[in-house]
Amino acid sequence: MNKRQLVLEDGTVFIGEGFGSEQTAKGEIVFNTGMTGYQEVISDPSYCGQIVMMTYPLIGNYGINLDDFETVTPFLHGLIVKEASRMPSNFRSEESIHAYLKENDIPGLAGIDTRKLTRIIRKYGTMKAVMTDLDKSPGALVEEMKHAPLPVNQVETTSTLKPYVVPGRGKRIVVVDFGMKHGILRELTKRDCHLTVVPYNYSANSILRLKPDGIMLTNGPGDPKNVPEAVEMIKQVIGSIPVFGICLGHQLLALASGADTEKMKFGHRGANHPVKDLRTGKTYITPQNHSYSVTKDTLTQANLELTQQSLNDGTVEGIAHKQYRAFSVQYHPESAPGPEDTGYLFDEFLKMTDSEHWNRGEKTHA
């Protein structure tokens, strides 16, 4: 493996061993605390445009298989690990993490002090970074990063281009794809839903013409305020059709209801985040991946109820509309990767579509 460097926006330089692709990687650097689930992380579209660092010291030990992908095409820009396993051992393994990254033109970097890098990100927040060859001047790279804006079209990049159907005999659900993980489809098809997956910019009128029983707002990358067309769509359908939002979908529902969102210092990424349900008093362990959160102080002006919150930092993890059938969570109940504590939320969503007080296409009060 060739020696390569990681240069942070603040001028910090790490030297490690390259694996996967030999391309230069540029993006916002973030960390994930999961001990397992690296394949789902690599293939999660919500990491579009980011360089992901895994805090667990050994990554790739059970290889890459054909069953655990969250999208066909990975969108992350780079992967950083302490040690990348070259000899995976698992009966489902099809190839090594090195081979997979190389095939998908994603550069990796191993052998650096990931604990030190994590402490830097926690102290100073997420920042721009470049992974490249040693012959590039760190000073020149820092200057370039200072003037290079972060991308704002991640949802457009990861969303489906055209609508498609996943047949089922049950509830008709429109899934608005903002950079969707396949785990969401798995949970809904497991419940025999008939799914119509539509692009992020599908109009409210087009959605209503499909006469769905419910609308799923999926996860996705980037700042929710960069998707104003989705906010406008949600404003027009909320109250007419039951809505369930996950991650970015949660933030978009909040914006559409009149609340605000804000960027976090270093975000939540991992499979072990405790969340308390304020209605039941129960605590769940959840998988998370987000850089933005709903601003708690703005919920009251939006007629939204705080239903769940993080036990780590008190941030908003769940909301419900006080007037209409709409709710959302910041974490990932499809559990890919992560605990399966909150899969019941898909059942709650489908129960919501059964309400005898709700008539399709007519705005009603919950």
Coordinates of C-alpha atoms in Angstrom, one line a residue, residues 143-316:
E143 CA -5.8 27.3 0.9
E144 CA -7.9 25.5 -1.7
M145 CA -10.2 24.2 1.0
K146 CA -10.8 27.7 2.4
H147 CA -12.2 28.8 -0.9
A148 CA -14.0 25.6 -1.9
P149 CA -17.7 25.6 -0.9
L150 CA -19.3 22.4 0.3
P151 CA -21.8 20.8 -2.2
V152 CA -25.5 21.7 -1.9
N153 CA -27.0 19.2 -4.4
Q154 CA -26.5 15.9 -2.5
V155 CA -30.2 15.1 -2.5
E156 CA -30.5 15.6 -6.2
T157 CA -27.4 13.4 -6.6
T158 CA -28.7 10.5 -4.6
S159 CA -32.5 10.6 -5.3
T160 CA -34.1 8.4 -8.0
L161 CA -34.5 10.1 -11.4
K162 CA -37.9 8.5 -12.2
P163 CA -40.8 7.0 -10.2
Y164 CA -40.9 3.2 -9.9
V165 CA -43.1 0.6 -8.2
V166 CA -42.4 -2.1 -5.7
P167 CA -45.6 -4.2 -5.9
G168 CA -47.6 -5.3 -2.8
R169 CA -51.1 -6.2 -1.8
G170 CA -51.4 -4.0 1.2
K171 CA -51.4 -0.2 1.9
R172 CA -50.5 2.1 -0.9
I173 CA -47.5 4.1 0.3
V174 CA -45.7 6.8 -1.7
V175 CA -42.0 6.8 -0.7
V176 CA -40.3 10.2 -1.4
D177 CA -36.7 9.4 -2.1
F178 CA -34.3 12.0 -0.7
G179 CA -31.3 9.5 -0.8
M180 CA -33.1 6.5 0.5
K181 CA -31.6 3.5 2.3
H182 CA -33.0 0.1 1.1
G183 CA -33.8 -0.8 4.7
I184 CA -36.8 1.4 4.5
L185 CA -38.1 -0.5 1.5
R186 CA -37.4 -3.8 3.3
E187 CA -39.5 -2.8 6.3
L188 CA -42.4 -1.6 4.2
T189 CA -42.4 -4.6 1.8
K190 CA -42.2 -6.9 4.9
R191 CA -45.6 -5.5 5.8
D192 CA -46.9 -6.1 2.2
C193 CA -47.2 -2.4 1.3
H194 CA -47.6 -1.4 -2.3
L195 CA -44.8 1.2 -2.8
T196 CA -44.4 3.9 -5.4
V197 CA -41.0 5.5 -5.0
V198 CA -40.8 9.0 -6.4
P199 CA -38.0 11.6 -6.8
Y200 CA -37.3 14.3 -4.2
N201 CA -38.9 17.0 -6.4
Y202 CA -42.2 15.2 -7.2
S203 CA -45.0 17.7 -6.8
A204 CA -47.8 17.5 -4.2
N205 CA -50.4 17.2 -7.0
S206 CA -48.6 14.3 -8.6
I207 CA -48.4 12.5 -5.3
L208 CA -52.1 13.1 -4.5
R209 CA -53.1 11.7 -7.9
L210 CA -51.6 8.4 -6.8
K211 CA -54.2 8.3 -4.0
P212 CA -51.8 6.9 -1.4
D213 CA -52.8 5.7 2.1
G214 CA -49.6 7.2 3.4
I215 CA -46.4 9.1 2.5
M216 CA -43.0 8.1 3.7
L217 CA -40.3 10.9 3.7
T218 CA -36.9 9.1 3.7
N219 CA -33.5 9.8 4.9
G220 CA -31.0 11.6 2.8
P221 CA -27.8 13.8 2.8
G222 CA -27.1 17.4 3.4
D223 CA -28.9 20.5 4.7
P224 CA -32.7 20.2 4.7
K225 CA -32.9 23.9 3.8
N226 CA -31.3 23.0 0.4
V227 CA -34.5 21.1 -0.6
P228 CA -37.2 23.9 -0.6
E229 CA -39.3 22.1 -3.2
A230 CA -39.7 19.2 -0.8
V231 CA -40.7 21.6 2.1
E232 CA -43.4 23.1 -0.2
M233 CA -44.7 19.7 -1.2
I234 CA -45.0 18.6 2.4
K235 CA -46.9 21.8 3.3
Q236 CA -49.5 20.9 0.6
V237 CA -50.0 17.2 1.5
I238 CA -49.9 17.4 5.3
G239 CA -53.4 17.0 6.7
S240 CA -54.5 15.2 3.6
I241 CA -52.4 12.1 3.8
P242 CA -50.7 10.5 6.9
V243 CA -46.9 11.3 6.9
F244 CA -44.0 9.5 8.4
G245 CA -40.5 11.1 8.2
I246 CA -37.1 9.5 8.9
C247 CA -33.8 11.5 9.4
L248 CA -33.8 14.1 6.6
G249 CA -37.5 13.5 6.2
H250 CA -37.9 14.3 9.9
Q251 CA -36.1 17.7 9.4
L252 CA -38.2 18.5 6.3
L253 CA -41.4 17.8 8.1
A254 CA -40.3 20.2 10.9
L255 CA -39.5 22.9 8.4
A256 CA -42.8 22.4 6.5
S257 CA -44.6 22.7 9.9
G258 CA -42.9 26.0 10.7
A259 CA -40.0 24.9 13.0
D260 CA -36.4 25.5 12.3
T261 CA -33.3 23.3 11.8
E262 CA -29.6 23.9 12.7
K263 CA -26.2 22.3 11.9
M264 CA -24.7 20.3 14.8
K265 CA -21.0 20.6 15.8
F266 CA -20.1 17.1 14.8
G267 CA -23.4 15.3 14.4
H268 CA -24.6 11.9 15.5
R269 CA -23.3 8.8 13.7
G270 CA -23.3 5.3 15.1
A271 CA -25.4 2.4 16.3
N272 CA -25.6 3.1 20.0
H273 CA -27.4 6.4 20.6
P274 CA -30.0 6.3 23.5
V275 CA -33.3 8.0 22.9
K276 CA -36.1 8.5 25.4
D277 CA -39.8 8.3 24.4
L278 CA -41.3 11.1 26.4
R279 CA -44.8 9.6 26.1
T280 CA -44.0 6.2 27.5
G281 CA -40.8 6.8 29.4
K282 CA -39.1 4.0 27.5
T283 CA -35.5 4.3 26.3
Y284 CA -34.4 2.9 23.0
I285 CA -30.9 2.3 21.5
T286 CA -30.9 3.7 18.0
P287 CA -28.7 4.0 14.9
Q288 CA -28.1 7.5 13.7
N289 CA -26.4 9.5 10.9
H290 CA -27.1 13.2 10.7
S291 CA -25.3 16.6 10.7
Y292 CA -28.5 18.7 11.3
S293 CA -31.1 18.6 13.9
V294 CA -34.5 20.3 14.6
T295 CA -34.2 23.3 16.8
K296 CA -36.1 22.4 20.0
D297 CA -37.2 26.0 20.9
T298 CA -39.0 26.4 17.6
L299 CA -41.4 23.4 18.0
T300 CA -44.1 25.4 19.9
Q301 CA -44.5 28.0 17.1
A302 CA -44.9 25.1 14.7
N303 CA -47.8 23.3 16.5
L304 CA -45.4 20.3 16.9
E305 CA -45.0 18.1 20.0
L306 CA -41.6 16.9 21.1
T307 CA -42.1 13.1 21.5
Q308 CA -38.5 11.8 21.8
Q309 CA -35.2 13.3 22.7
S310 CA -31.5 12.2 22.9
L311 CA -30.3 11.2 26.3
N312 CA -26.7 12.2 25.3
D313 CA -27.3 15.9 24.4
G314 CA -31.0 16.5 24.7
T315 CA -31.5 17.2 20.9
V316 CA -34.8 16.5 19.2

